[in-house]
Amino acid sequence: MTTNDFRPSKEPSVFYPPQRVLMGPGPSDTHSRVLSAMARPTLGHLDPVFTEMMEELKSLLRYSFQTNNLMTFPVSGPGSVGMEMCFVNMIVPGDKVVVCRNGVFGARMIENVERHGGIAVVVDDKWGEPVDPQKVEDALKQNPDTKILAFVHAETSTGVLSDAKLLCEIARRHDCLTIADTVTSLGGSPIYVDEWGIDAIYSGSQKCLSCPPGLSPVSFSERVTDLVKNRKEKVHSWFMDLNLLLGYWGTTRTYHHTAPTNALYGLHESLLMLYEEGLDHSWARHKRNYSALKAGLETFGMEYVVEEQYRLPQLNAVHVPAGIDEKEVRRRLLEQYNLEIGAGLGDFAGKIWRFGLMGYSSRVENILLCLNALETVFSDMGMKLEQGAAESAAHRNYADNPMPSSSSD
Ligand SMILES: *Cc1c(COP(=O)(O)O)cnc(C)c1O
């Protein structure tokens, strides 16, 4: 045996990814400012210059979440780790958790509850519909020993927004803690953690924050940190134990794990860009671009999955037109236009597309590219369409909905 026996069978080479336009359910396009931030010199994770940046990163996250929670920081791991972190810290085996399921991610919450020894009381709503507050109220009445209410604010599998404020109000009335999944909503739709009284919240870097995947911003109220501090049983995860992480992300700065320094520069830059733009402007921009995309898609006769009032501007789930090979459309968009859109999940597989307009992907040039590319692909596949109608509809829509005046586009 020599080391050469383990050589790759195909000669390896440098990987140059193509320049795609990402209009699926995440990741979204990353701004060059974020990419260059990540290419800056690597620092030690305990370097005082780095820890100063961590403090600023936490304050930018507090702005994005609209909270004063001290325990607000990015977890090293994708959104799923942020999700697991909430459940593993807050659940002691035997705890009852009411979980709202109206899509893929609510179902994952149930998995989390059960794997950590909790008892899940499931409140089901149809895919494409928001969580029904009355059902939640009824479930909490029937289960007065419930400790936590968990729900997905923006369900990425269907493009529906649930009323987080009202759900938190109901939970509070029943003396329950709340866990909110805001992976797709943070930066794209209004979130007011303190005002709404969300106890535990997690998000992801690669959706409306437009940073590469791999980090999960989280924030915990004092009620949660007290609960975790006073647990008799150790948290069933060493890596995700809030009490231990507090040592690193808090003031003592003791080594816990090696933070992904360069990835954190990227998140810092993307949060800085969101701060410079302003949350209100970002929310309005997401709405405006949704409205223009919708106007264009309607010229193809395409219909949305979700009723207008509950729609997420950053995730447009639409039915595939009858007689169209949905996979072939996505293949052509990717090959001919470098444009990625999302397919349906679960019951919606093969039936819908998901157009993501998240963060930096939510901009005029992307809407126009997408509509023009679709028009050509549909025409090539035999659909009879009036040339340029989709783009014109979008332009008219933009003219009718000027952006409220503010700093950037
Ligand atoms: C994307 C997503 C997740 C999972 O995030 P990952 O970064 O893929 O682990 C969780 N919840 C929702 C609502 C999401 O959209």
Short mmCIF file of C-alpha atoms and ligand atoms in Angstrom, two decimals:
data_model
loop_
_atom_site.label_atom_id
_atom_site.label_comp_id
_atom_site.label_asym_id
_atom_site.label_seq_id
_atom_site.Cartn_x
_atom_site.Cartn_y
_atom_site.Cartn_z
CA MET A 1 0.00 0.00 0.00
CA THR A 2 1.20 3.51 -0.78
CA THR A 3 -0.55 6.84 -0.30
CA ASN A 4 -1.18 6.83 -4.03
CA ASP A 5 -3.55 3.90 -3.65
CA PHE A 6 -6.01 6.39 -2.19
CA ARG A 7 -5.77 8.96 -4.96
CA PRO A 8 -9.15 10.15 -6.28
CA SER A 9 -10.15 8.19 -9.35
CA LYS A 10 -10.85 11.45 -11.21
CA GLU A 11 -8.09 14.08 -11.11
CA PRO A 12 -9.40 16.82 -8.73
CA SER A 13 -9.34 20.48 -9.69
CA VAL A 14 -10.28 23.89 -8.33
CA PHE A 15 -14.03 24.31 -7.89
CA TYR A 16 -15.51 27.35 -9.61
CA PRO A 17 -19.24 27.56 -8.96
CA PRO A 18 -21.33 29.15 -11.71
CA GLN A 19 -22.94 32.52 -10.95
CA ARG A 20 -26.58 31.58 -10.32
CA VAL A 21 -29.56 33.71 -9.41
CA LEU A 22 -31.11 32.10 -6.35
CA MET A 23 -34.89 32.47 -6.29
CA GLY A 24 -35.80 29.36 -4.37
CA PRO A 25 -36.64 28.73 -0.70
CA GLY A 26 -33.06 29.54 0.37
CA PRO A 27 -30.17 30.03 0.17
CA SER A 28 -30.69 33.45 -1.37
CA ASP A 29 -28.18 35.52 -3.35
CA THR A 30 -25.23 36.70 -1.28
CA HIS A 31 -24.16 40.32 -1.77
CA SER A 32 -20.50 40.84 -2.76
CA ARG A 33 -20.02 42.88 0.42
CA VAL A 34 -20.81 39.77 2.48
CA LEU A 35 -18.57 37.54 0.35
CA SER A 36 -15.65 39.94 0.65
CA ALA A 37 -16.17 40.23 4.40
CA MET A 38 -15.78 36.47 4.64
CA ALA A 39 -12.51 36.57 2.72
CA ARG A 40 -10.81 38.81 5.33
CA PRO A 41 -8.01 37.45 7.57
CA THR A 42 -8.97 34.71 9.99
CA LEU A 43 -8.67 35.70 13.64
CA GLY A 44 -8.50 33.59 16.74
CA HIS A 45 -11.94 33.08 18.23
CA LEU A 46 -10.75 34.65 21.51
CA ASP A 47 -8.84 37.55 19.92
CA PRO A 48 -10.03 40.79 21.58
CA VAL A 49 -10.62 42.36 18.16
CA PHE A 50 -12.82 39.43 17.23
CA THR A 51 -14.78 39.48 20.49
CA GLU A 52 -15.43 43.20 19.97
CA MET A 53 -16.96 42.30 16.60
CA MET A 54 -19.06 39.62 18.35
CA GLU A 55 -20.51 42.28 20.64
CA GLU A 56 -21.49 44.43 17.68
CA LEU A 57 -22.93 41.38 15.94
CA LYS A 58 -25.13 40.71 18.97
CA SER A 59 -26.36 44.30 19.00
CA LEU A 60 -27.17 44.10 15.28
CA LEU A 61 -29.11 40.90 15.92
CA ARG A 62 -31.04 42.59 18.74
CA TYR A 63 -32.01 45.28 16.26
CA SER A 64 -33.09 42.69 13.68
CA PHE A 65 -35.15 40.76 16.24
CA GLN A 66 -36.36 43.99 17.93
CA THR A 67 -35.34 42.80 21.38
CA ASN A 68 -33.23 43.70 24.37
CA ASN A 69 -32.67 40.02 25.25
CA LEU A 70 -29.09 39.60 26.47
CA MET A 71 -29.04 36.03 25.17
CA THR A 72 -29.12 36.95 21.49
CA PHE A 73 -26.40 35.43 19.34
CA PRO A 74 -25.76 33.24 16.29
CA VAL A 75 -25.47 29.49 16.87
CA SER A 76 -22.73 27.74 14.86
CA GLY A 77 -24.93 25.60 12.65
CA PRO A 78 -27.82 25.91 10.19
CA GLY A 79 -31.39 26.85 11.12
CA SER A 80 -32.08 23.26 12.13
CA VAL A 81 -29.49 23.55 14.91
CA GLY A 82 -31.17 26.73 16.15
CA MET A 83 -34.44 24.79 16.19
CA GLU A 84 -32.95 21.88 18.10
CA MET A 85 -31.22 24.25 20.50
CA CYS A 86 -34.55 25.74 21.62
CA PHE A 87 -36.18 22.38 22.21
CA VAL A 88 -33.25 20.61 23.86
CA ASN A 89 -32.73 23.41 26.38
CA MET A 90 -36.36 24.03 27.25
CA ILE A 91 -37.75 20.49 27.40
CA VAL A 92 -37.36 18.17 30.36
CA PRO A 93 -38.65 14.65 29.63
CA GLY A 94 -42.37 14.51 30.27
CA ASP A 95 -43.03 18.17 29.38
CA LYS A 96 -46.10 18.85 27.30
CA VAL A 97 -45.64 21.00 24.19
CA VAL A 98 -48.43 22.19 21.91
CA VAL A 99 -46.99 22.18 18.37
CA CYS A 100 -48.70 23.80 15.41
CA ARG A 101 -48.25 21.91 12.15
CA ASN A 102 -49.25 23.48 8.84
CA GLY A 103 -46.27 22.39 6.75
CA VAL A 104 -42.88 20.68 6.76
CA PHE A 105 -41.24 22.67 9.52
CA GLY A 106 -44.02 22.28 12.08
CA ALA A 107 -43.63 18.52 11.56
CA ARG A 108 -39.92 18.85 12.34
CA MET A 109 -40.78 20.60 15.59
CA ILE A 110 -42.82 17.55 16.61
CA GLU A 111 -39.78 15.35 15.90
CA ASN A 112 -37.72 17.60 18.15
CA VAL A 113 -40.24 17.49 20.99
CA GLU A 114 -40.48 13.72 20.90
CA ARG A 115 -36.75 13.07 20.54
CA HIS A 116 -36.10 15.19 23.62
CA GLY A 117 -38.65 13.25 25.64
CA GLY A 118 -41.48 15.75 25.48
CA ILE A 119 -45.14 15.00 24.77
CA ALA A 120 -46.35 16.74 21.62
CA VAL A 121 -49.97 17.88 21.42
CA VAL A 122 -50.41 18.58 17.73
CA VAL A 123 -52.62 21.34 16.35
CA ASP A 124 -53.04 20.63 12.65
CA ASP A 125 -53.97 23.05 9.93
CA LYS A 126 -54.13 22.42 6.23
CA TRP A 127 -51.00 23.05 4.18
CA GLY A 128 -51.25 26.57 2.76
CA GLU A 129 -53.35 27.84 5.65
CA PRO A 130 -52.10 29.81 8.64
CA VAL A 131 -52.19 28.40 12.18
CA ASP A 132 -55.75 28.75 13.49
CA PRO A 133 -55.54 30.67 16.82
CA GLN A 134 -58.87 29.23 17.98
CA LYS A 135 -57.53 25.67 17.69
CA VAL A 136 -54.49 26.69 19.71
CA GLU A 137 -56.72 28.25 22.36
CA ASP A 138 -58.79 25.05 22.53
CA ALA A 139 -55.70 22.83 22.76
CA LEU A 140 -54.30 24.90 25.63
CA LYS A 141 -57.67 24.80 27.44
CA GLN A 142 -57.78 21.03 27.10
CA ASN A 143 -54.15 20.70 28.21
CA PRO A 144 -53.71 23.12 31.10
CA ASP A 145 -50.38 21.48 32.03
CA THR A 146 -48.78 22.59 28.73
CA LYS A 147 -45.40 24.20 29.20
CA ILE A 148 -44.55 25.44 25.69
CA LEU A 149 -46.35 26.54 22.55
CA ALA A 150 -44.26 26.06 19.38
CA PHE A 151 -45.15 27.40 15.96
CA VAL A 152 -43.63 28.39 12.61
CA HIS A 153 -44.08 32.08 11.85
CA ALA A 154 -43.30 31.81 8.12
CA GLU A 155 -43.88 28.30 6.74
CA THR A 156 -41.44 27.99 3.84
CA SER A 157 -43.02 24.84 2.45
CA THR A 158 -46.26 26.67 1.63
CA GLY A 159 -45.56 30.41 1.78
CA VAL A 160 -47.98 31.17 4.60
CA LEU A 161 -47.56 33.65 7.46
CA SER A 162 -49.14 32.96 10.84
CA ASP A 163 -50.12 35.58 13.42
CA ALA A 164 -47.18 35.31 15.83
CA LYS A 165 -48.38 38.21 17.95
CA LEU A 166 -51.77 36.65 18.62
CA LEU A 167 -50.33 33.17 19.21
CA CYS A 168 -47.94 34.60 21.83
CA GLU A 169 -50.83 36.44 23.50
CA ILE A 170 -52.77 33.19 23.76
CA ALA A 171 -49.73 31.36 25.13
CA ARG A 172 -49.15 34.03 27.74
CA ARG A 173 -52.78 33.84 28.89
CA HIS A 174 -52.27 30.12 29.47
CA ASP A 175 -48.93 30.68 31.20
CA CYS A 176 -46.96 28.99 28.43
CA LEU A 177 -43.56 29.74 26.98
CA THR A 178 -43.28 30.19 23.22
CA ILE A 179 -40.86 28.91 20.59
CA ALA A 180 -41.10 30.65 17.20
CA ASP A 181 -39.44 29.52 13.97
CA THR A 182 -38.58 32.68 12.06
CA VAL A 183 -36.01 31.18 9.68
CA THR A 184 -37.79 32.60 6.65
CA SER A 185 -39.34 35.68 8.24
CA LEU A 186 -36.37 37.45 9.85
CA GLY A 187 -35.52 40.49 7.72
CA GLY A 188 -38.42 39.88 5.31
CA SER A 189 -41.51 40.26 7.49
CA PRO A 190 -42.13 42.26 10.67
CA ILE A 191 -40.97 40.57 13.89
CA TYR A 192 -41.09 42.29 17.28
CA VAL A 193 -39.69 39.83 19.81
CA ASP A 194 -40.12 41.99 22.93
CA GLU A 195 -43.43 43.55 21.99
CA TRP A 196 -44.96 40.20 21.06
CA GLY A 197 -43.36 38.40 24.01
CA ILE A 198 -41.68 35.59 22.06
CA ASP A 199 -39.60 33.56 24.55
CA ALA A 200 -37.36 31.58 22.24
CA ILE A 201 -36.78 32.41 18.61
CA TYR A 202 -34.46 31.02 15.96
CA SER A 203 -33.64 31.95 12.39
CA GLY A 204 -31.17 31.16 9.62
CA SER A 205 -28.45 33.13 7.86
CA GLN A 206 -29.30 32.11 4.30
CA LYS A 207 -32.87 33.30 3.82
CA CYS A 208 -33.83 36.98 4.17
CA LEU A 209 -30.47 37.85 5.77
CA SER A 210 -28.75 36.80 2.51
CA CYS A 211 -25.66 35.34 4.06
CA PRO A 212 -24.28 31.91 3.15
CA PRO A 213 -25.88 29.03 5.09
CA GLY A 214 -24.44 27.69 8.34
CA LEU A 215 -25.40 30.13 11.10
CA SER A 216 -28.57 30.35 13.13
CA PRO A 217 -29.40 33.56 15.02
CA VAL A 218 -31.29 32.85 18.25
CA SER A 219 -32.69 34.92 21.10
CA PHE A 220 -34.01 33.88 24.51
CA SER A 221 -36.06 35.79 27.06
CA GLU A 222 -35.09 35.91 30.71
CA ARG A 223 -37.88 33.43 31.41
CA VAL A 224 -36.04 30.91 29.26
CA THR A 225 -32.55 31.61 30.60
CA ASP A 226 -33.90 31.29 34.19
CA LEU A 227 -35.61 28.03 33.28
CA VAL A 228 -32.42 26.61 31.79
CA LYS A 229 -30.24 27.83 34.68
CA ASN A 230 -32.56 26.16 37.18
CA ARG A 231 -32.88 22.81 35.41
CA LYS A 232 -32.18 19.93 37.75
CA GLU A 233 -31.34 17.63 34.89
CA LYS A 234 -28.44 18.56 32.62
CA VAL A 235 -29.38 19.64 29.09
CA HIS A 236 -29.23 16.51 26.90
CA SER A 237 -26.68 18.05 24.54
CA TRP A 238 -23.24 19.30 25.41
CA PHE A 239 -22.79 21.42 22.29
CA MET A 240 -26.15 23.15 22.52
CA ASP A 241 -26.31 23.68 26.30
CA LEU A 242 -27.21 27.37 26.74
CA ASN A 243 -25.52 27.50 30.13
CA LEU A 244 -22.19 26.50 28.58
CA LEU A 245 -22.58 28.68 25.49
CA LEU A 246 -23.24 31.64 27.75
CA GLY A 247 -19.62 31.29 28.86
CA TYR A 248 -18.42 32.04 25.34
CA TRP A 249 -21.04 34.43 23.98
CA GLY A 250 -21.49 36.12 27.38
CA THR A 251 -18.91 38.25 29.16
CA THR A 252 -16.42 35.64 30.42
CA ARG A 253 -15.31 34.47 26.93
CA THR A 254 -14.23 31.03 27.93
CA TYR A 255 -13.49 28.57 25.16
CA HIS A 256 -16.49 26.43 24.27
CA HIS A 257 -16.02 25.58 20.61
CA THR A 258 -14.02 27.31 17.88
CA ALA A 259 -16.47 29.82 16.47
CA PRO A 260 -16.57 29.94 12.65
CA THR A 261 -14.86 33.32 12.57
CA ASN A 262 -15.02 34.10 8.86
CA ALA A 263 -18.63 32.97 8.60
CA LEU A 264 -19.42 35.37 11.44
CA TYR A 265 -17.76 38.27 9.56
CA GLY A 266 -20.23 37.51 6.79
CA LEU A 267 -23.24 37.55 9.09
CA HIS A 268 -22.00 40.77 10.66
CA GLU A 269 -21.79 42.37 7.21
CA SER A 270 -25.24 41.19 6.15
CA LEU A 271 -26.80 42.45 9.40
CA LEU A 272 -24.98 45.74 8.94
CA MET A 273 -26.51 46.01 5.46
CA LEU A 274 -29.96 45.30 6.89
CA TYR A 275 -29.38 47.96 9.55
CA GLU A 276 -28.22 50.49 6.95
CA GLU A 277 -31.28 49.79 4.85
CA GLY A 278 -33.61 49.84 7.85
CA LEU A 279 -36.01 47.04 8.82
CA ASP A 280 -39.08 48.97 7.67
CA HIS A 281 -37.54 49.58 4.27
CA SER A 282 -36.55 45.94 3.92
CA TRP A 283 -40.06 44.74 4.78
CA ALA A 284 -41.56 47.23 2.28
CA ARG A 285 -39.06 46.19 -0.43
CA HIS A 286 -40.01 42.52 -0.01
CA LYS A 287 -43.70 43.44 -0.42
CA ARG A 288 -43.13 45.61 -3.45
CA ASN A 289 -41.16 42.96 -5.32
CA TYR A 290 -43.72 40.30 -4.42
CA SER A 291 -46.46 42.48 -5.84
CA ALA A 292 -44.61 42.91 -9.14
CA LEU A 293 -43.79 39.20 -9.43
CA LYS A 294 -47.42 38.34 -8.74
CA ALA A 295 -48.61 40.72 -11.47
CA GLY A 296 -46.30 38.98 -13.92
CA LEU A 297 -47.12 35.42 -12.86
CA GLU A 298 -50.82 36.17 -13.21
CA THR A 299 -50.33 36.89 -16.92
CA PHE A 300 -49.37 33.19 -17.23
CA GLY A 301 -52.63 32.27 -15.47
CA MET A 302 -50.70 31.04 -12.44
CA GLU A 303 -52.45 30.86 -9.09
CA TYR A 304 -51.12 31.16 -5.57
CA VAL A 305 -51.43 28.40 -2.99
CA VAL A 306 -52.11 30.82 -0.13
CA GLU A 307 -54.94 33.35 0.23
CA GLU A 308 -53.67 36.87 -0.41
CA GLN A 309 -53.90 38.19 3.17
CA TYR A 310 -51.72 35.37 4.58
CA ARG A 311 -49.07 35.34 1.87
CA LEU A 312 -45.36 35.69 2.54
CA PRO A 313 -43.87 38.24 0.14
CA GLN A 314 -40.53 36.42 0.36
CA LEU A 315 -41.93 33.00 -0.57
CA ASN A 316 -44.33 32.73 -3.47
CA ALA A 317 -45.89 29.27 -3.73
CA VAL A 318 -47.83 28.91 -6.97
CA HIS A 319 -49.55 26.04 -8.72
CA VAL A 320 -47.83 24.62 -11.79
CA PRO A 321 -49.99 25.36 -14.87
CA ALA A 322 -51.90 22.31 -16.18
CA GLY A 323 -50.01 20.24 -18.75
CA ILE A 324 -46.59 21.69 -17.87
CA ASP A 325 -43.70 19.41 -16.88
CA GLU A 326 -42.58 21.21 -13.73
CA LYS A 327 -39.19 19.51 -13.48
CA GLU A 328 -38.35 20.33 -17.07
CA VAL A 329 -39.15 24.02 -16.46
CA ARG A 330 -36.78 24.13 -13.47
CA ARG A 331 -34.10 22.32 -15.47
CA ARG A 332 -34.31 24.81 -18.34
CA LEU A 333 -34.35 27.83 -16.02
CA LEU A 334 -31.18 26.57 -14.35
CA GLU A 335 -29.39 25.53 -17.55
CA GLN A 336 -30.39 28.38 -19.82
CA TYR A 337 -30.77 31.24 -17.37
CA ASN A 338 -28.70 30.22 -14.32
CA LEU A 339 -31.90 30.75 -12.39
CA GLU A 340 -32.86 28.53 -9.48
CA ILE A 341 -36.46 28.29 -8.29
CA GLY A 342 -37.84 25.87 -5.70
CA ALA A 343 -39.94 22.73 -6.11
CA GLY A 344 -42.81 21.65 -3.86
CA LEU A 345 -42.23 19.51 -0.77
CA GLY A 346 -44.32 16.67 0.64
CA ASP A 347 -47.90 16.74 -0.60
CA PHE A 348 -46.99 19.65 -2.86
CA ALA A 349 -44.15 17.83 -4.64
CA GLY A 350 -44.62 18.09 -8.41
CA LYS A 351 -47.62 20.39 -7.99
CA ILE A 352 -46.18 23.76 -7.04
CA TRP A 353 -43.15 25.98 -7.51
CA ARG A 354 -41.71 28.15 -4.82
CA PHE A 355 -40.29 31.51 -5.93
CA GLY A 356 -38.15 32.92 -3.18
CA LEU A 357 -37.65 36.68 -3.02
CA MET A 358 -35.47 36.68 0.04
CA GLY A 359 -33.09 39.42 1.12
CA TYR A 360 -30.68 40.38 -1.66
CA SER A 361 -32.60 38.14 -4.07
CA SER A 362 -35.57 40.46 -3.67
CA ARG A 363 -34.69 43.05 -6.30
CA VAL A 364 -36.17 44.41 -9.49
CA GLU A 365 -33.68 42.86 -11.92
CA ASN A 366 -34.40 39.38 -10.55
CA ILE A 367 -38.16 39.78 -10.95
CA LEU A 368 -37.74 40.83 -14.57
CA LEU A 369 -35.25 38.06 -15.34
CA CYS A 370 -37.53 35.47 -13.80
CA LEU A 371 -40.64 36.61 -15.68
CA ASN A 372 -38.83 36.85 -19.03
CA ALA A 373 -37.14 33.49 -18.58
CA LEU A 374 -40.45 31.84 -17.67
CA GLU A 375 -42.15 33.40 -20.67
CA THR A 376 -39.54 32.00 -23.05
CA VAL A 377 -39.49 28.57 -21.43
CA PHE A 378 -43.30 28.35 -21.42
CA SER A 379 -43.49 29.50 -25.06
CA ASP A 380 -40.84 26.94 -26.07
CA MET A 381 -42.97 24.30 -24.37
CA GLY A 382 -46.01 25.28 -26.44
CA MET A 383 -47.94 27.70 -24.24
CA LYS A 384 -49.61 30.51 -26.20
CA LEU A 385 -48.49 33.76 -24.60
CA GLU A 386 -48.54 37.42 -25.53
CA GLN A 387 -44.91 38.48 -25.89
CA GLY A 388 -43.67 40.78 -23.13
CA ALA A 389 -46.97 40.80 -21.24
CA ALA A 390 -45.48 39.51 -17.98
CA GLU A 391 -42.67 42.04 -17.91
CA SER A 392 -45.07 44.87 -18.76
CA ALA A 393 -47.39 43.84 -15.94
CA ALA A 394 -44.46 43.94 -13.53
CA HIS A 395 -43.36 47.37 -14.77
CA ARG A 396 -46.90 48.73 -14.39
CA ASN A 397 -47.04 47.29 -10.90
CA TYR A 398 -43.77 48.94 -9.92
CA ALA A 399 -45.02 52.26 -11.24
CA ASP A 400 -48.24 51.92 -9.23
CA ASN A 401 -46.36 51.03 -6.04
CA PRO A 402 -43.45 53.40 -5.59
CA MET A 403 -41.01 52.54 -2.81
CA PRO A 404 -41.52 54.70 0.28
CA SER A 405 -38.59 57.13 0.25
CA SER A 406 -35.54 55.92 2.15
CA SER A 407 -31.79 55.40 1.86
CA SER A 408 -31.13 52.47 -0.48
CA ASP A 409 -32.94 50.34 -3.03
C1 LIG B 1 -34.96 26.65 5.99
C2 LIG B 1 -35.82 26.47 7.18
C3 LIG B 1 -35.42 25.74 8.31
C4 LIG B 1 -34.14 24.97 8.35
O1 LIG B 1 -33.02 25.73 8.18
P1 LIG B 1 -31.65 25.01 7.69
O2 LIG B 1 -30.69 26.16 7.66
O3 LIG B 1 -31.94 24.41 6.37
O4 LIG B 1 -31.29 24.00 8.71
C5 LIG B 1 -36.26 25.70 9.40
N1 LIG B 1 -37.45 26.32 9.39
C6 LIG B 1 -37.89 27.01 8.33
C7 LIG B 1 -39.22 27.69 8.37
C8 LIG B 1 -37.09 27.11 7.19
O5 LIG B 1 -37.52 27.79 6.13
#
